[in-house]
Coordinates of C-alpha atoms and ligand atoms in Angstrom, one line a residue:
X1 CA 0.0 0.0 0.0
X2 CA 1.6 3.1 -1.2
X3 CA 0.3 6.7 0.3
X4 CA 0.1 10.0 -1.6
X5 CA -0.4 13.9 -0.7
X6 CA -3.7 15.5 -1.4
X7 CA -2.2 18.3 -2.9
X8 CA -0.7 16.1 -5.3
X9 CA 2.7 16.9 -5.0
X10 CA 4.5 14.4 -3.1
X11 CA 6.2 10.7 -4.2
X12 CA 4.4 8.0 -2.5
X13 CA 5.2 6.3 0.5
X14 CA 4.8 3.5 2.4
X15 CA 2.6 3.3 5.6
X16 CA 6.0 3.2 7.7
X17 CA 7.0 6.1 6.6
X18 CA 4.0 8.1 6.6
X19 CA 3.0 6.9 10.3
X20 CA 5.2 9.2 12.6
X21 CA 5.0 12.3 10.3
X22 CA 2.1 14.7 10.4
X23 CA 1.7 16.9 7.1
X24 CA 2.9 15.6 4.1
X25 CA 5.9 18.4 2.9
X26 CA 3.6 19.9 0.2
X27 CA 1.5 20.9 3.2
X28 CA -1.4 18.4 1.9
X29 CA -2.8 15.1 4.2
X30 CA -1.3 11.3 3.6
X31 CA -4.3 9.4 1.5
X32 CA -3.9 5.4 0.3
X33 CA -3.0 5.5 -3.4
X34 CA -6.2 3.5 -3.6
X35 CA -8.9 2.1 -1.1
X36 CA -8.7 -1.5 -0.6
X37 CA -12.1 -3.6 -1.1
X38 CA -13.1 -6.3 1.0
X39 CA -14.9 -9.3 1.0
X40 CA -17.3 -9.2 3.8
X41 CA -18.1 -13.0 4.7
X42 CA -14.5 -13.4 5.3
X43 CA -14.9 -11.1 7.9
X44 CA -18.4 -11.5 9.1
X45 CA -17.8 -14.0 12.2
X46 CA -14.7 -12.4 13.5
X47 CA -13.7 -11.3 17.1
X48 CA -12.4 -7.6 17.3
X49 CA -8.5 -8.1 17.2
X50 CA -8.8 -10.6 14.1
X51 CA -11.5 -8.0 12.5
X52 CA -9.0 -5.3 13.0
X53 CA -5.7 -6.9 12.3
X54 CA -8.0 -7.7 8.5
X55 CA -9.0 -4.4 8.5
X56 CA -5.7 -2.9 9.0
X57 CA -2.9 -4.9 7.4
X58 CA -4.9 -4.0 4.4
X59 CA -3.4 -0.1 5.3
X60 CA -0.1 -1.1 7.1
X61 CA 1.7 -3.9 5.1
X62 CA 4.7 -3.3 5.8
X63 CA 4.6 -3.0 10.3
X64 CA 6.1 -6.7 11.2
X65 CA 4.7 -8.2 14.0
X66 CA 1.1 -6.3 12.8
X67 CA -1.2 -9.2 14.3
X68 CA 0.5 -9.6 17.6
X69 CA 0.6 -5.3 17.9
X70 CA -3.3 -5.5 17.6
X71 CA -3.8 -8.4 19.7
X72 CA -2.3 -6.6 22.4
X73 CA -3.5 -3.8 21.8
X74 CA -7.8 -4.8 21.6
X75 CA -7.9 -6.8 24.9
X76 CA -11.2 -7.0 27.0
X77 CA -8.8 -5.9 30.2
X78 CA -8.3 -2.5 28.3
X79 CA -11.5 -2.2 26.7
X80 CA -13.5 -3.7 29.6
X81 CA -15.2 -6.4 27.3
X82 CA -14.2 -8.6 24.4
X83 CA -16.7 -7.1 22.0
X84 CA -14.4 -4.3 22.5
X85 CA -16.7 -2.2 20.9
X86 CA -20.5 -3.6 22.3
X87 CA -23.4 -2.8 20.0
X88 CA -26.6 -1.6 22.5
X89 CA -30.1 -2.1 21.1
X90 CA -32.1 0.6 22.2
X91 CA -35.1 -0.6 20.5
X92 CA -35.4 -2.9 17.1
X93 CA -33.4 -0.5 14.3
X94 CA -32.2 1.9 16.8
X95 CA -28.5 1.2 18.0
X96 CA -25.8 2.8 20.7
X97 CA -22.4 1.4 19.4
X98 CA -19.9 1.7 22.3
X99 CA -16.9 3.0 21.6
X100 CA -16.3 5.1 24.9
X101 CA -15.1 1.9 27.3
X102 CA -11.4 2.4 26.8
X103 CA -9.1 3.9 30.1
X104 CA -10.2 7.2 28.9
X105 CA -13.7 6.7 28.7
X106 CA -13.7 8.1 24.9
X107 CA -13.7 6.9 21.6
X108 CA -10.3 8.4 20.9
X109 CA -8.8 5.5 22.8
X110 CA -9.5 2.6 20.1
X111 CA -7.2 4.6 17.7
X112 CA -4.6 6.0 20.0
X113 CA -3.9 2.7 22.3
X114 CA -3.2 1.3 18.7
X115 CA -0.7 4.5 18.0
X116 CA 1.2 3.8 21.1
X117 CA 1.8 0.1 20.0
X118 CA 2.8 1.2 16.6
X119 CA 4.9 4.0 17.4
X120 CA 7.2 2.4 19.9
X121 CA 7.1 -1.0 17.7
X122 CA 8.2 1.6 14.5
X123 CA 10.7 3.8 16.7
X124 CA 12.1 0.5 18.6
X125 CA 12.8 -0.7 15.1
X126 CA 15.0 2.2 13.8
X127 CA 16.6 2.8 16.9
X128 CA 14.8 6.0 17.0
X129 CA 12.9 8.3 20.0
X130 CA 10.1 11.1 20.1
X131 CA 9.3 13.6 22.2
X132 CA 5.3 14.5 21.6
X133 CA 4.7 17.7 22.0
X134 CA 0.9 18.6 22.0
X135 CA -1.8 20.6 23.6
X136 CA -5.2 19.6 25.5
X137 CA -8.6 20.9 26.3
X138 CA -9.7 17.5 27.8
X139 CA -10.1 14.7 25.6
X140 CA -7.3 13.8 23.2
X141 CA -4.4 15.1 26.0
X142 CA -5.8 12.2 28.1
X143 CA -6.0 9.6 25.5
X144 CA -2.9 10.1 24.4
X145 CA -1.5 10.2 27.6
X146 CA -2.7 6.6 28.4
X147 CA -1.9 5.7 25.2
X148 CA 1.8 6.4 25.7
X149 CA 2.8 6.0 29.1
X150 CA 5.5 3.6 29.8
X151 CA 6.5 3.4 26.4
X152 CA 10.1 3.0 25.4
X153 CA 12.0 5.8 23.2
X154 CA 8.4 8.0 23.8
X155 CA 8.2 11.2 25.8
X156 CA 5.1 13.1 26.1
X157 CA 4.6 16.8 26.9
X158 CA 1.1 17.7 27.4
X159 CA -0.2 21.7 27.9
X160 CA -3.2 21.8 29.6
X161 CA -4.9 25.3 30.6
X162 CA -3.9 25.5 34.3
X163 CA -7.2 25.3 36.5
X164 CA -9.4 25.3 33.6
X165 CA -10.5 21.2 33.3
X166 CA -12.8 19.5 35.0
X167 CA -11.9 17.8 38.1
X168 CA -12.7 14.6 36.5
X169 CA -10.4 15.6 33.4
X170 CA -7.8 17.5 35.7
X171 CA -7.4 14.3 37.8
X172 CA -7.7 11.5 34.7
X173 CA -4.4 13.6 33.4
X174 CA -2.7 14.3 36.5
X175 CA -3.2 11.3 38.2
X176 CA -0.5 9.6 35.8
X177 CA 2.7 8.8 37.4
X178 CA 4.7 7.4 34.8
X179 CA 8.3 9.3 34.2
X180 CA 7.4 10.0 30.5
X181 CA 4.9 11.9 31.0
X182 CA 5.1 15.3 31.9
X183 CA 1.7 17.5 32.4
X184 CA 2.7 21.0 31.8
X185 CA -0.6 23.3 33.5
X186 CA -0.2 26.6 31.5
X187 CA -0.9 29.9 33.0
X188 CA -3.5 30.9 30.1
X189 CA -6.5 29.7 28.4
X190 CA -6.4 26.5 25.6
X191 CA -5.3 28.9 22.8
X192 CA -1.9 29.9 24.8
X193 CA -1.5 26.4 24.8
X194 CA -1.6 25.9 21.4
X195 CA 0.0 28.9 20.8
X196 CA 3.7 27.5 22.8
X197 CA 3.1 24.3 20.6
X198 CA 3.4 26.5 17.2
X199 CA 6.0 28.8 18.6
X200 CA 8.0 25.6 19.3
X201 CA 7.6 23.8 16.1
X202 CA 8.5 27.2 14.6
X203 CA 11.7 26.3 15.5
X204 CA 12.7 23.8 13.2
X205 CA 16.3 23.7 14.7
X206 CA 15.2 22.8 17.5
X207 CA 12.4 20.6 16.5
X208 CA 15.1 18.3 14.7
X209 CA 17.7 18.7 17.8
X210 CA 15.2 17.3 19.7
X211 CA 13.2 15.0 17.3
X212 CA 9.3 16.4 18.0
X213 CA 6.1 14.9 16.9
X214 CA 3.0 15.1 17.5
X215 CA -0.8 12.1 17.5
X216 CA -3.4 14.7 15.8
X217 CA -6.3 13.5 13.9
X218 CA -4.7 13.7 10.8
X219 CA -2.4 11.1 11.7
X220 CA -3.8 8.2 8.7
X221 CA -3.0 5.0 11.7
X222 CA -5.4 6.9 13.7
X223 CA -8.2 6.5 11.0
X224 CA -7.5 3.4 9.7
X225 CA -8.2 2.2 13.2
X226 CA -11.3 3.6 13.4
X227 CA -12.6 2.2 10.3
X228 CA -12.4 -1.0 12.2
X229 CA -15.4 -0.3 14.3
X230 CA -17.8 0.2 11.5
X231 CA -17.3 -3.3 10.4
X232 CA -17.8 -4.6 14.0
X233 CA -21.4 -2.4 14.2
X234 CA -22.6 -3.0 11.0
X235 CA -22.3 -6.9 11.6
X236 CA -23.4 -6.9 15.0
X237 CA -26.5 -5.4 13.6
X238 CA -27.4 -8.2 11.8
X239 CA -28.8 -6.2 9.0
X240 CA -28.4 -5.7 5.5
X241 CA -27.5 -2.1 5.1
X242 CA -27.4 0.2 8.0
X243 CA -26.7 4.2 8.7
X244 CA -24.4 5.7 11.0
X245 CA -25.0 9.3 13.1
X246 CA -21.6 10.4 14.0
X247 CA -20.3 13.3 16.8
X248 CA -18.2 15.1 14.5
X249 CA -15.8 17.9 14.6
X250 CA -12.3 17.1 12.9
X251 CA -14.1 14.8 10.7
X252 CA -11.8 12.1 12.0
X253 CA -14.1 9.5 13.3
X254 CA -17.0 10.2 10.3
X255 CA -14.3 10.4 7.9
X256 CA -13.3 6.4 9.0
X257 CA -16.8 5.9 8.1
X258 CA -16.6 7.2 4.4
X259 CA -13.2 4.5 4.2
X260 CA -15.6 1.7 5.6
X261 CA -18.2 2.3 2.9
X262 CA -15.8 3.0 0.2
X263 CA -13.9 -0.2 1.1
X264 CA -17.4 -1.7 0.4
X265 CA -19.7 -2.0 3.8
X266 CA -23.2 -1.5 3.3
X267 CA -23.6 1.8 4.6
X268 CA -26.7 3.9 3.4
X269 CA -26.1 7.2 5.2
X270 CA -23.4 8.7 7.2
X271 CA -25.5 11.1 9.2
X272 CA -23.0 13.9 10.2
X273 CA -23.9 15.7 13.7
X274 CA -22.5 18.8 14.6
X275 CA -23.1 21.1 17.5
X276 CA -23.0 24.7 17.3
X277 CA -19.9 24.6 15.5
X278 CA -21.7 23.9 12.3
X279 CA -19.3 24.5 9.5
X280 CA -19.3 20.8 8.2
X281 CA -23.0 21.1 8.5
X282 CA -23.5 24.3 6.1
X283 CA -21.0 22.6 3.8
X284 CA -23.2 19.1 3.4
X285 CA -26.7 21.4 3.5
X286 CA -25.4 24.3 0.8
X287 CA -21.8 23.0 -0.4
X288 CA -20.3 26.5 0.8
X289 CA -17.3 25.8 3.3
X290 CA -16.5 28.4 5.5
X291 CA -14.1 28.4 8.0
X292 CA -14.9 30.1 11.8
X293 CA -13.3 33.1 13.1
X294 CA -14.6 32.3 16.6
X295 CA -15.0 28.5 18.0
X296 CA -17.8 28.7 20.4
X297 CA -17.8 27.5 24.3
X298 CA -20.4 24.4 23.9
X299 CA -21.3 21.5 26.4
X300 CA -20.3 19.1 23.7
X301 CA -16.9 20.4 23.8
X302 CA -14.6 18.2 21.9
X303 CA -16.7 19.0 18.6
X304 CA -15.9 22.7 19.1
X305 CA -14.1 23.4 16.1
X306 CA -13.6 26.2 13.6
X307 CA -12.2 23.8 10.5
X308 CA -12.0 20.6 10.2
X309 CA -8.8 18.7 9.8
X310 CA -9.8 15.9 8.0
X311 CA -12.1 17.6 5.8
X312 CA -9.5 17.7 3.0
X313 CA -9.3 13.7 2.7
X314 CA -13.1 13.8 1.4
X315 CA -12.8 16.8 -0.9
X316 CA -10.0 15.4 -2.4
X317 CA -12.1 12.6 -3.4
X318 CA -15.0 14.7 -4.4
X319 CA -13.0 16.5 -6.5
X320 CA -11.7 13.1 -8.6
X321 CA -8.7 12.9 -6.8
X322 CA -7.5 15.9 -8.5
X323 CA -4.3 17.6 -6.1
X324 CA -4.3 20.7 -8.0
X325 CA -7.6 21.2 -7.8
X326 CA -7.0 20.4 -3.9
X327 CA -4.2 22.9 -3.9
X328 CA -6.3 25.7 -5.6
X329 CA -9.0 25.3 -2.8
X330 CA -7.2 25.4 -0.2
X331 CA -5.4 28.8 -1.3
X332 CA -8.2 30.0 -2.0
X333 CA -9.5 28.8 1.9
X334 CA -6.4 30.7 3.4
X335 CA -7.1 33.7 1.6
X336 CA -10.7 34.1 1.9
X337 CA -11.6 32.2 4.5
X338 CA -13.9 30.0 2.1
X339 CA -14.8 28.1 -0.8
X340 CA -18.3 27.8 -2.0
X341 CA -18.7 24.1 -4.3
X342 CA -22.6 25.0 -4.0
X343 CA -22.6 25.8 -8.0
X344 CA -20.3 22.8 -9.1
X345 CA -20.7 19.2 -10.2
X346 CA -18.7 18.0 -7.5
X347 CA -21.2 19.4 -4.5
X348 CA -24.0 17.4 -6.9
X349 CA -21.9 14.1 -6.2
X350 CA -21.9 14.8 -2.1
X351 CA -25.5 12.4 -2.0
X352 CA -23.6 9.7 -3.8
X353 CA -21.1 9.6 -0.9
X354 CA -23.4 9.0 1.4
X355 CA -23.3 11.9 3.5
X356 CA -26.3 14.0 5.6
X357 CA -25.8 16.1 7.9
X358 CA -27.5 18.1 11.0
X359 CA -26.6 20.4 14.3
X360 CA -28.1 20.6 17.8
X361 CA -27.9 23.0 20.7
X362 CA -27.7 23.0 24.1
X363 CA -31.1 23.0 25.0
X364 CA -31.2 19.8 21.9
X365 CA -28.6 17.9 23.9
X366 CA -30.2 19.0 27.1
X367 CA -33.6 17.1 25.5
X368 CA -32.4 14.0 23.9
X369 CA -30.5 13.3 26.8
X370 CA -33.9 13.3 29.3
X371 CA -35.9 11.7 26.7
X372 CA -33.2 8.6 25.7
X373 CA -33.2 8.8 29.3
X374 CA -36.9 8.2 30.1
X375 CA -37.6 5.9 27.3
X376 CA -34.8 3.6 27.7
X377 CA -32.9 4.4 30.9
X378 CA -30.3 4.6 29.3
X379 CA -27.7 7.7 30.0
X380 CA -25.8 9.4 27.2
X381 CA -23.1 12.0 27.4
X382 CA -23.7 15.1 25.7
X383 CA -21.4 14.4 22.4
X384 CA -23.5 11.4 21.9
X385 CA -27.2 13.2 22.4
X386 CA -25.8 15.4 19.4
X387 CA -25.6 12.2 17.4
X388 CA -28.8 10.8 18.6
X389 CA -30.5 14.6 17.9
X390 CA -29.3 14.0 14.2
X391 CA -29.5 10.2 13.8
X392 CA -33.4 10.7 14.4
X393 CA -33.9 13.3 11.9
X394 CA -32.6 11.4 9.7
X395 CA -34.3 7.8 10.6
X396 CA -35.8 5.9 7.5
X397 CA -37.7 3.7 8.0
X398 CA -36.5 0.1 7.7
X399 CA -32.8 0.9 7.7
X400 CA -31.1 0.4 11.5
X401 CA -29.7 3.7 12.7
X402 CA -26.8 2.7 14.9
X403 CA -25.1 6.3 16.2
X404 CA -21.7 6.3 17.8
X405 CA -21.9 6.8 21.6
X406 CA -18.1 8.7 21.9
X407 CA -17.8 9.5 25.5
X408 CA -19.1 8.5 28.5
X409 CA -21.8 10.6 30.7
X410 CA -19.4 10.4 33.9
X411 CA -16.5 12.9 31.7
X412 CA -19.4 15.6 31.5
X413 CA -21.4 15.1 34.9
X414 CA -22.6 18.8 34.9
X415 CA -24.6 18.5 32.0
X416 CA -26.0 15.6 32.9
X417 CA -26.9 17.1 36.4
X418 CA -29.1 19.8 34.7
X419 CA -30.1 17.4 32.1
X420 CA -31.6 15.1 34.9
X421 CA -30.9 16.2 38.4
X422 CA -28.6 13.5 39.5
X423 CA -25.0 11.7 38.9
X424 CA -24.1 9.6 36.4
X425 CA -22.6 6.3 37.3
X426 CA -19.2 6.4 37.0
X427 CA -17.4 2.8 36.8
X428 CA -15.7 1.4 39.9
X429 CA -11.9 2.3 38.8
X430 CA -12.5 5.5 38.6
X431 CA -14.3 5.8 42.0
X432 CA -11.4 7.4 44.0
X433 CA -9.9 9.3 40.5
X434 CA -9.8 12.6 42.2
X435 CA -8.4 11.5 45.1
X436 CA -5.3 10.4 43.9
X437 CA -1.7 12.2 43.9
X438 CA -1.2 14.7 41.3
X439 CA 1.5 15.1 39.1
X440 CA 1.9 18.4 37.2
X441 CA 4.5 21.1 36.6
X442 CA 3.0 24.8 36.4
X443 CA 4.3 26.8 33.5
X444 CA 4.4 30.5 32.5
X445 CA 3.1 31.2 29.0
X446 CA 6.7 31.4 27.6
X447 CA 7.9 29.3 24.8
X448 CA 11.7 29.8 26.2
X449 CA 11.0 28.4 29.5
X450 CA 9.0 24.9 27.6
X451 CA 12.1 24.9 25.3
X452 CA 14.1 24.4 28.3
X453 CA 11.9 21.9 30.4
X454 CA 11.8 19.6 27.1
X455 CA 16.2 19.7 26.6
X456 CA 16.1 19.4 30.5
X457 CA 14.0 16.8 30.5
X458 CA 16.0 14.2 28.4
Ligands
PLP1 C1 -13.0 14.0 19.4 C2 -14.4 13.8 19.8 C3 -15.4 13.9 18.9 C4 -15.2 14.4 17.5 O1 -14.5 13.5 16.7 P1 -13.8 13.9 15.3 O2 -13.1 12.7 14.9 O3 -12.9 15.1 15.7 O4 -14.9 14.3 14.3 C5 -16.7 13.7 19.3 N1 -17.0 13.3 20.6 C6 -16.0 13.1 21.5 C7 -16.4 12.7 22.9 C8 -14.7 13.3 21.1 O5 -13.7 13.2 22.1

């Protein structure tokens, strides 16, 4: 399996290559030359690691040792069951597929405890190390973080806004005593955050000197993973064709979704959910793409987004796999702020793909949340109940809606406090989670002081 740019202007590559990188160099995302198909009976009956290690050596041919990586990796000890990813039936044709019972409680954990396999399995093998350098609001810091600890030739430096996460969050982070993990709690808001991580990989001298990564979405292990999952709902649906509601805000996990069907799994709709944050909604509803100024504060907060980094992968399809065509929108995106496909063929092909699309607000989340609640007591976080919103507008009937539950209620217990005036239940490990020793280095917003912990820290 060779991988090539989607701006067109790159050789290809091979999956090893492409896996610690983020950007390919002509500034365009890592794509498969071509999507595999597959032949579904061969995978029909198949517990998750074999699912996945079929799934995935279709995109990683060249990782030795790929089967036993995944079998360790997609254990019922780390995913608290051996469907790994259970399918809940809420009522015939409507489905909760669980993809939130990793150690981070979200769905970023199926891809990310695979990256920490593959990386040090990849870095072990050329005698290399990596120092990942990122910045957290909540979610992926966490998941990252588990996904990493203890890992040979990996360092992780985390920013996280000091005193600005939940408890729950704070502690899930903190709590983490391994000595390659360092939690840096930034005096400033997420965006000073992200801003040290820029200012530092400005510095390309010193990003070689001391070999810096990063795990974002983009990474293409991270979504080759997910596609896994789709499989594993679709068959334990035990239907025919099937559509999937999706949480979306870097068009990571909905994006997997698009590979699944394109690979050949018979997926009717991929029902795209956003929150407030609706710019991948406008583009499915009107085909104009318009990129935020302002991200907006939500209680769904890992779909606050203002662009989404995936996005690209699909329009480079939609646009015939065309990189200069890519190229030319994506100027055109940096200097206006937008492109508009409304009046072209390509928008006219978007229903082909599969694709709907929908947003909710608070007081949407606040609903679906009591009514799932009272009709099948069954609690949902707040990311989900934006998928369920969606998924139910756009219910056919006769084809099973399954929509991805993508964190659990306990991460986002105030919500579900005013949603339904009590506690979620939060599973027995994490009973005393706040309770434990902390460990966490305060910073100054200052990229010269994080230069020095990271050379320091070696
Ligand atoms: C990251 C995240 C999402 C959004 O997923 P994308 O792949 O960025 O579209 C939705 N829900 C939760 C709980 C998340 O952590």
């Amino acid at each position: 399996m060779l991988y090539v740019s989607t701006r067109g202007n790159c050789p290809p590559r091979r999956f090893s290559d492409i896996l610690l990188e983020g950007l390919a160099p002509d500034g365009g995302l890592y794509v498969p030359e071509e999507i595999p198909k597959i032949r579904l009976e061969e995978l029909k009956a198949l517990p998750y690691p074999e699912l996945a290690f079929k799934v995935l050596s279709a995109f990683m041919d060249d990782v030795p040792g790929l089967d036993d990586i995944v079998a360790r990796t997609y254990r019922a000890d780390i995913f608290g069951s051996p469907e790994i990813t259970p399918l809940k039936t809420l009522e015939p044709g409507f489905h909760l597929l669980g993809l939130s019972n990793g150690p981070t409680l979200a769905f970023k954990d199926l891809a990310l405890q695979l990256l920490g396999n593959l990386f040090e399995e990849v870095l072990g093998e050329r005698g290399q190390t990596l120092n990942i350098l990122g910045a957290t609001s909540g979610d992926t810091g966490s998941a990252a973080e588990y996904a990493m600890r203890g890992k040979r030739g990996i360092r992780v430096f985390m920013l996280s806004p000091h005193q600005r996460m939940s408890p729950f969050q704070r502690a899930q982070m903190y709590s983490l005593q391994d000595p390659n993990i360092h939690n840096l709690a930034v005096r400033g808001v997420f965006d000073d955050c992200q801003d040290l991580v820029k200012e530092v990989n400005a510095d390309a001298a010193f990003k070689a000197r001391n070999r810096i990564g990063a795990v974002n979405s983009i990474n293409w292990a991270r979504v080759a993973a997910q596609v896994v999952y789709y499989f594993k709902g679709y068959f334990a649906s035990g239907a025919k064709e099937v559509a999937f509601a999706v949480p979306s805000g870097n068009f990571g996990n909905i994006y997997a979704g698009y590979v699944a069907r394109s690979m050949g799994l018979p997926i009717r709709r991929l029902i795209l959910a956003a929150n407030e944050n609706d710019v991948l909604d406008e583009f499915f509803r009107t085909g104009r793409y318009r990129v935020r100024r302002k991200v907006l504060e939500t209680t769904s907060p890992s779909m606050d987004i203002s662009k989404a980094s995936n996005f690209e992968r699909y329009i480079f399809d939609l646009v015939g796999r065309d990189g200069a065509r890519v190229k030319e929108l994506w100027r055109r995106l940096e200097q206006d702020g937008e492109f508009d496909l409304s009046h072209s063929a390509y928008f006219r092909t978007v229903a082909g793909t599969g694709f709907v699309s929908g947003h909710s607000t608070h007081a949407d989340r606040i609903a679906t949340i009591k009514s799932i609640y009272s009709k099948y007591q069954t609690i949902i976080d707040p990311h989900t109940a934006d998928g369920v919103k969606v998924g139910l507008e756009h219910r056919e009937p006769l084809v099973p809606l399954i929509c991805l539950e993508t964190a659990l209620p306990v991460k986002f217990a105030q919500t579900i406090r005013q949603a339904l005036g009590r506690e979620p239940e939060r599973p027995s490990e994490f009973a005393d989670l706040e309770r434990r020793p902390q460990r966490f280095k305060v910073m100054p917003k200052d990229a010269g002081a994080l230069k020095r912990y990271i050379e320091a820290a070696r």
